[in-house]
Coordinates of C-alpha atoms in Angstrom, one line a residue:
X1 CA 198.2 188.3 -68.4
X2 CA 201.6 188.0 -70.0
X3 CA 204.3 188.8 -67.4
X4 CA 201.7 189.5 -64.7
X5 CA 202.3 188.3 -61.2
X6 CA 198.9 189.0 -59.6
X7 CA 195.7 189.3 -61.5
X8 CA 192.8 190.8 -59.5
X9 CA 189.2 190.8 -60.5
X10 CA 186.8 192.8 -58.4
X11 CA 183.2 191.7 -57.7
X12 CA 181.1 189.0 -59.3
X13 CA 177.3 189.1 -59.8
X14 CA 174.9 186.6 -58.4
X15 CA 174.4 185.2 -61.9
X16 CA 178.1 184.5 -62.6
X17 CA 179.5 181.0 -62.6
X18 CA 182.9 179.3 -62.4
X19 CA 184.1 178.0 -65.7
X20 CA 186.1 175.0 -64.7
X21 CA 187.7 174.5 -68.1
X22 CA 189.0 178.1 -68.1
X23 CA 190.1 177.9 -64.5
X24 CA 192.1 174.8 -65.2
X25 CA 193.7 176.5 -68.2
X26 CA 194.6 179.6 -66.1
X27 CA 196.0 177.9 -63.0
X28 CA 196.8 174.3 -64.1
X29 CA 199.1 174.7 -67.1
X30 CA 202.7 176.0 -67.5
X31 CA 201.9 178.0 -70.6
X32 CA 198.8 179.9 -71.8
X33 CA 198.0 180.5 -75.5
X34 CA 195.7 183.4 -76.2
X35 CA 195.4 186.5 -78.4
X36 CA 194.2 190.1 -78.3
X37 CA 191.2 191.1 -80.5
X38 CA 192.2 190.9 -84.2
X39 CA 195.7 189.9 -83.4
X40 CA 197.7 186.7 -83.7
X41 CA 197.9 184.0 -81.0
X42 CA 200.8 184.2 -78.6
X43 CA 202.0 181.6 -76.0
X44 CA 203.5 182.7 -72.7
X45 CA 204.4 181.3 -69.3
X46 CA 201.8 181.1 -66.6
X47 CA 203.1 183.5 -63.9
X48 CA 200.0 185.0 -62.3
X49 CA 198.1 184.4 -59.1
X50 CA 194.4 185.0 -59.7
X51 CA 192.4 186.8 -57.0
X52 CA 188.7 187.4 -57.0
X53 CA 187.6 190.1 -54.5
X54 CA 183.8 189.7 -54.1
X55 CA 180.8 189.6 -51.9
X56 CA 178.8 187.4 -54.3
X57 CA 180.4 184.0 -54.6
X58 CA 179.9 182.5 -58.1
X59 CA 178.4 179.0 -58.3
X60 CA 180.1 176.2 -60.4
X61 CA 178.6 175.7 -63.9
X62 CA 177.5 172.2 -63.0
X63 CA 178.9 170.8 -59.7
X64 CA 181.8 171.0 -57.3
X65 CA 184.4 168.5 -58.7
X66 CA 187.5 167.5 -56.9
X67 CA 189.6 169.2 -59.5
X68 CA 187.7 172.5 -58.9
X69 CA 187.8 172.2 -55.1
X70 CA 191.6 171.8 -55.0
X71 CA 192.2 174.8 -57.2
X72 CA 190.4 177.3 -55.0
X73 CA 191.4 178.8 -51.7
X74 CA 189.2 181.2 -49.8
X75 CA 190.4 184.1 -47.5
X76 CA 187.3 185.3 -45.6
X77 CA 187.3 188.7 -44.1
X78 CA 184.5 189.2 -41.5
X79 CA 185.2 192.8 -40.6
X80 CA 183.8 195.8 -42.5
X81 CA 185.6 199.1 -42.6
X82 CA 183.7 202.3 -42.8
X83 CA 184.9 205.6 -44.2
X84 CA 184.7 208.6 -41.8
X85 CA 181.7 210.0 -43.8
X86 CA 180.0 206.7 -44.2
X87 CA 176.8 205.9 -42.2
X88 CA 176.2 202.7 -40.3
X89 CA 179.4 202.5 -38.3
X90 CA 178.9 201.0 -34.8
X91 CA 181.9 201.4 -32.5
X92 CA 180.4 198.6 -30.2
X93 CA 180.3 196.1 -33.1
X94 CA 183.5 194.0 -33.1
X95 CA 183.0 193.5 -36.9
X96 CA 183.0 197.2 -37.6
X97 CA 186.1 199.3 -38.0
X98 CA 187.2 202.6 -39.4
X99 CA 189.0 202.7 -42.7
X100 CA 192.6 204.2 -42.6
X101 CA 192.7 207.0 -45.2
X102 CA 196.5 207.0 -45.0
X103 CA 196.8 203.3 -45.9
X104 CA 197.9 203.8 -49.5
X105 CA 200.5 206.4 -48.4
X106 CA 201.9 204.0 -45.8
X107 CA 202.0 201.1 -48.3
X108 CA 203.8 203.4 -50.8
X109 CA 206.6 204.1 -48.3
X110 CA 209.9 202.5 -49.4
X111 CA 210.5 201.0 -45.9
X112 CA 207.0 199.4 -45.8
X113 CA 207.4 198.2 -49.4
X114 CA 210.6 196.5 -48.5
X115 CA 209.0 194.9 -45.4
X116 CA 206.2 193.5 -47.7
X117 CA 208.7 192.2 -50.1
X118 CA 210.6 190.4 -47.3
X119 CA 207.3 188.9 -46.1
X120 CA 206.6 187.6 -49.7
X121 CA 210.0 186.2 -50.1
X122 CA 209.9 184.4 -46.8
X123 CA 206.5 182.9 -47.8
X124 CA 208.0 181.7 -51.1
X125 CA 210.9 180.1 -49.4
X126 CA 208.5 178.2 -47.1
X127 CA 206.3 177.2 -50.1
X128 CA 209.1 175.6 -52.1
X129 CA 210.8 174.1 -49.0
X130 CA 207.5 172.3 -48.1
X131 CA 207.1 170.8 -51.6
X132 CA 205.0 173.6 -53.0
X133 CA 202.1 172.9 -50.7
X134 CA 199.8 175.7 -49.6
X135 CA 199.0 176.0 -45.9
X136 CA 195.6 174.9 -44.8
X137 CA 192.9 177.6 -44.9
X138 CA 192.1 179.1 -41.5
X139 CA 189.1 177.3 -39.8
X140 CA 186.9 180.3 -40.3
X141 CA 187.6 180.5 -44.0
X142 CA 187.3 176.7 -44.3
X143 CA 183.8 176.7 -42.7
X144 CA 182.7 179.5 -45.1
X145 CA 184.1 177.6 -48.0
X146 CA 182.3 174.4 -47.0
X147 CA 179.0 176.4 -46.6
X148 CA 179.6 178.1 -50.0
X149 CA 180.1 174.7 -51.7
X150 CA 177.0 173.2 -50.1
X151 CA 174.8 176.1 -51.0
X152 CA 175.7 176.1 -54.7
X153 CA 175.8 172.3 -55.2
X154 CA 172.6 170.3 -54.3
X155 CA 174.3 166.9 -54.7
X156 CA 177.2 167.9 -52.5
X157 CA 174.7 169.1 -49.9
X158 CA 172.9 165.7 -50.2
X159 CA 176.2 163.8 -49.5
X160 CA 176.9 166.1 -46.5
X161 CA 173.4 166.0 -45.0
X162 CA 172.1 162.5 -45.9
X163 CA 175.2 160.3 -46.1
X164 CA 178.1 159.0 -44.0
X165 CA 181.4 158.6 -45.8
X166 CA 183.5 155.6 -44.9
X167 CA 184.1 151.9 -45.5
X168 CA 180.4 151.3 -46.4
X169 CA 178.2 150.2 -49.3
X170 CA 175.0 151.7 -50.6
X171 CA 172.8 150.4 -53.4
X172 CA 172.5 152.6 -56.5
X173 CA 168.7 152.5 -56.4
X174 CA 168.5 153.3 -52.7
X175 CA 170.9 156.2 -53.1
X176 CA 169.1 157.5 -56.2
X177 CA 165.6 157.3 -54.6
X178 CA 166.8 159.1 -51.5
X179 CA 168.4 162.0 -53.5
X180 CA 165.1 162.3 -55.5
X181 CA 163.1 162.3 -52.4
X182 CA 161.6 165.8 -52.0
X183 CA 160.8 165.1 -48.3
X184 CA 164.4 164.7 -47.3
X185 CA 166.0 167.6 -45.4
X186 CA 169.0 169.8 -45.9
X187 CA 169.9 171.9 -42.9
X188 CA 166.6 171.0 -41.3
X189 CA 164.4 172.1 -44.2
X190 CA 162.7 169.8 -46.7
X191 CA 164.2 170.2 -50.2
X192 CA 160.7 170.2 -51.8
X193 CA 160.8 170.5 -55.5
X194 CA 164.1 169.6 -57.0
X195 CA 165.6 168.6 -60.4
X196 CA 165.5 164.8 -60.3
X197 CA 168.4 162.8 -61.7
X198 CA 168.6 159.3 -63.3
X199 CA 171.1 156.5 -62.8
X200 CA 173.6 157.8 -65.4
X201 CA 173.6 161.3 -63.8
X202 CA 174.1 159.7 -60.4
X203 CA 177.1 157.8 -61.7
X204 CA 178.7 160.9 -63.2
X205 CA 178.1 162.9 -60.0
X206 CA 179.7 160.2 -57.9
X207 CA 182.7 159.9 -60.2
X208 CA 183.2 163.7 -60.1
X209 CA 183.6 163.4 -56.3
X210 CA 186.1 160.6 -56.4
X211 CA 183.9 157.5 -55.9
X212 CA 184.5 154.3 -57.9
X213 CA 182.1 153.1 -60.6
X214 CA 179.1 151.2 -59.3
X215 CA 179.5 147.4 -59.1
X216 CA 178.0 144.4 -57.5
X217 CA 178.4 144.5 -53.7
X218 CA 180.3 141.2 -53.5
X219 CA 182.8 142.5 -56.0
X220 CA 183.4 145.6 -53.9
X221 CA 184.0 143.5 -50.7
X222 CA 180.5 143.5 -49.2
X223 CA 179.2 139.9 -49.8
X224 CA 176.3 140.5 -47.3
X225 CA 174.6 142.6 -49.9
X226 CA 174.8 139.9 -52.6
X227 CA 174.5 141.0 -56.2
X228 CA 173.0 144.4 -55.4
X229 CA 174.7 147.0 -57.5
X230 CA 175.9 150.1 -55.8
X231 CA 178.8 152.3 -54.5
X232 CA 181.6 151.7 -52.1
X233 CA 182.6 154.5 -49.7
X234 CA 179.4 155.7 -48.2
X235 CA 176.0 154.8 -46.8
X236 CA 172.7 156.7 -46.1
X237 CA 172.3 158.1 -42.6
X238 CA 169.8 156.3 -40.3
X239 CA 166.7 157.9 -39.0
X240 CA 168.3 158.3 -35.7
X241 CA 171.4 160.0 -37.1
X242 CA 169.1 162.4 -39.1
X243 CA 167.2 163.2 -35.9
X244 CA 170.4 163.9 -34.0
X245 CA 171.5 166.3 -36.8
X246 CA 168.2 168.1 -36.5
X247 CA 168.6 168.7 -32.7

């Protein structure tokens, strides 16, 4: 990776997972220390953009933390391009296209290379001018990213399907019992058998998603709940809200 600007990895298997610690090291530090096999360690500046081109999206090792979410951006390409000798192409399908066999030749042309460089420089100027903030993902990519996270993180799916985030309070026991309830539904289907969690695991999962530690309701600003211990920032959906979601 030393001196590399773009590091591309092609394809992940359905058993691959995202190593959060390694990801933080690669994209969240100014320098990287590593070594080749049987050689001494070297330290070099982090210069590379990591890109994973894949159809199979790797799941997180444990759960989607805030730190992991803010380090990943998705670019979703709906259209499939077929070679001229490849079967399955449907000219009436808007998601099908013909691959351009001259694309590499065009991209290798000095004029087009210069145009690409100008495009990159203009993007870099905007990036630094705006405080090194990335643009928001397109809505299509954002929707796929959200679906990806929910499908690979049962607790995140629970928060999305069974809870309402806001200036609310929910008791720890109430929240825990609902998560461990095999009859609750995600996307209209009962979760059935699931790996149940205990209070300490619930606390950790909530903290990973930015919620404060559990405390007595009156200490969190909800005196109507008395001394019940729980979390600030969400509540369980009502039966009516769950029914509306199912329609």
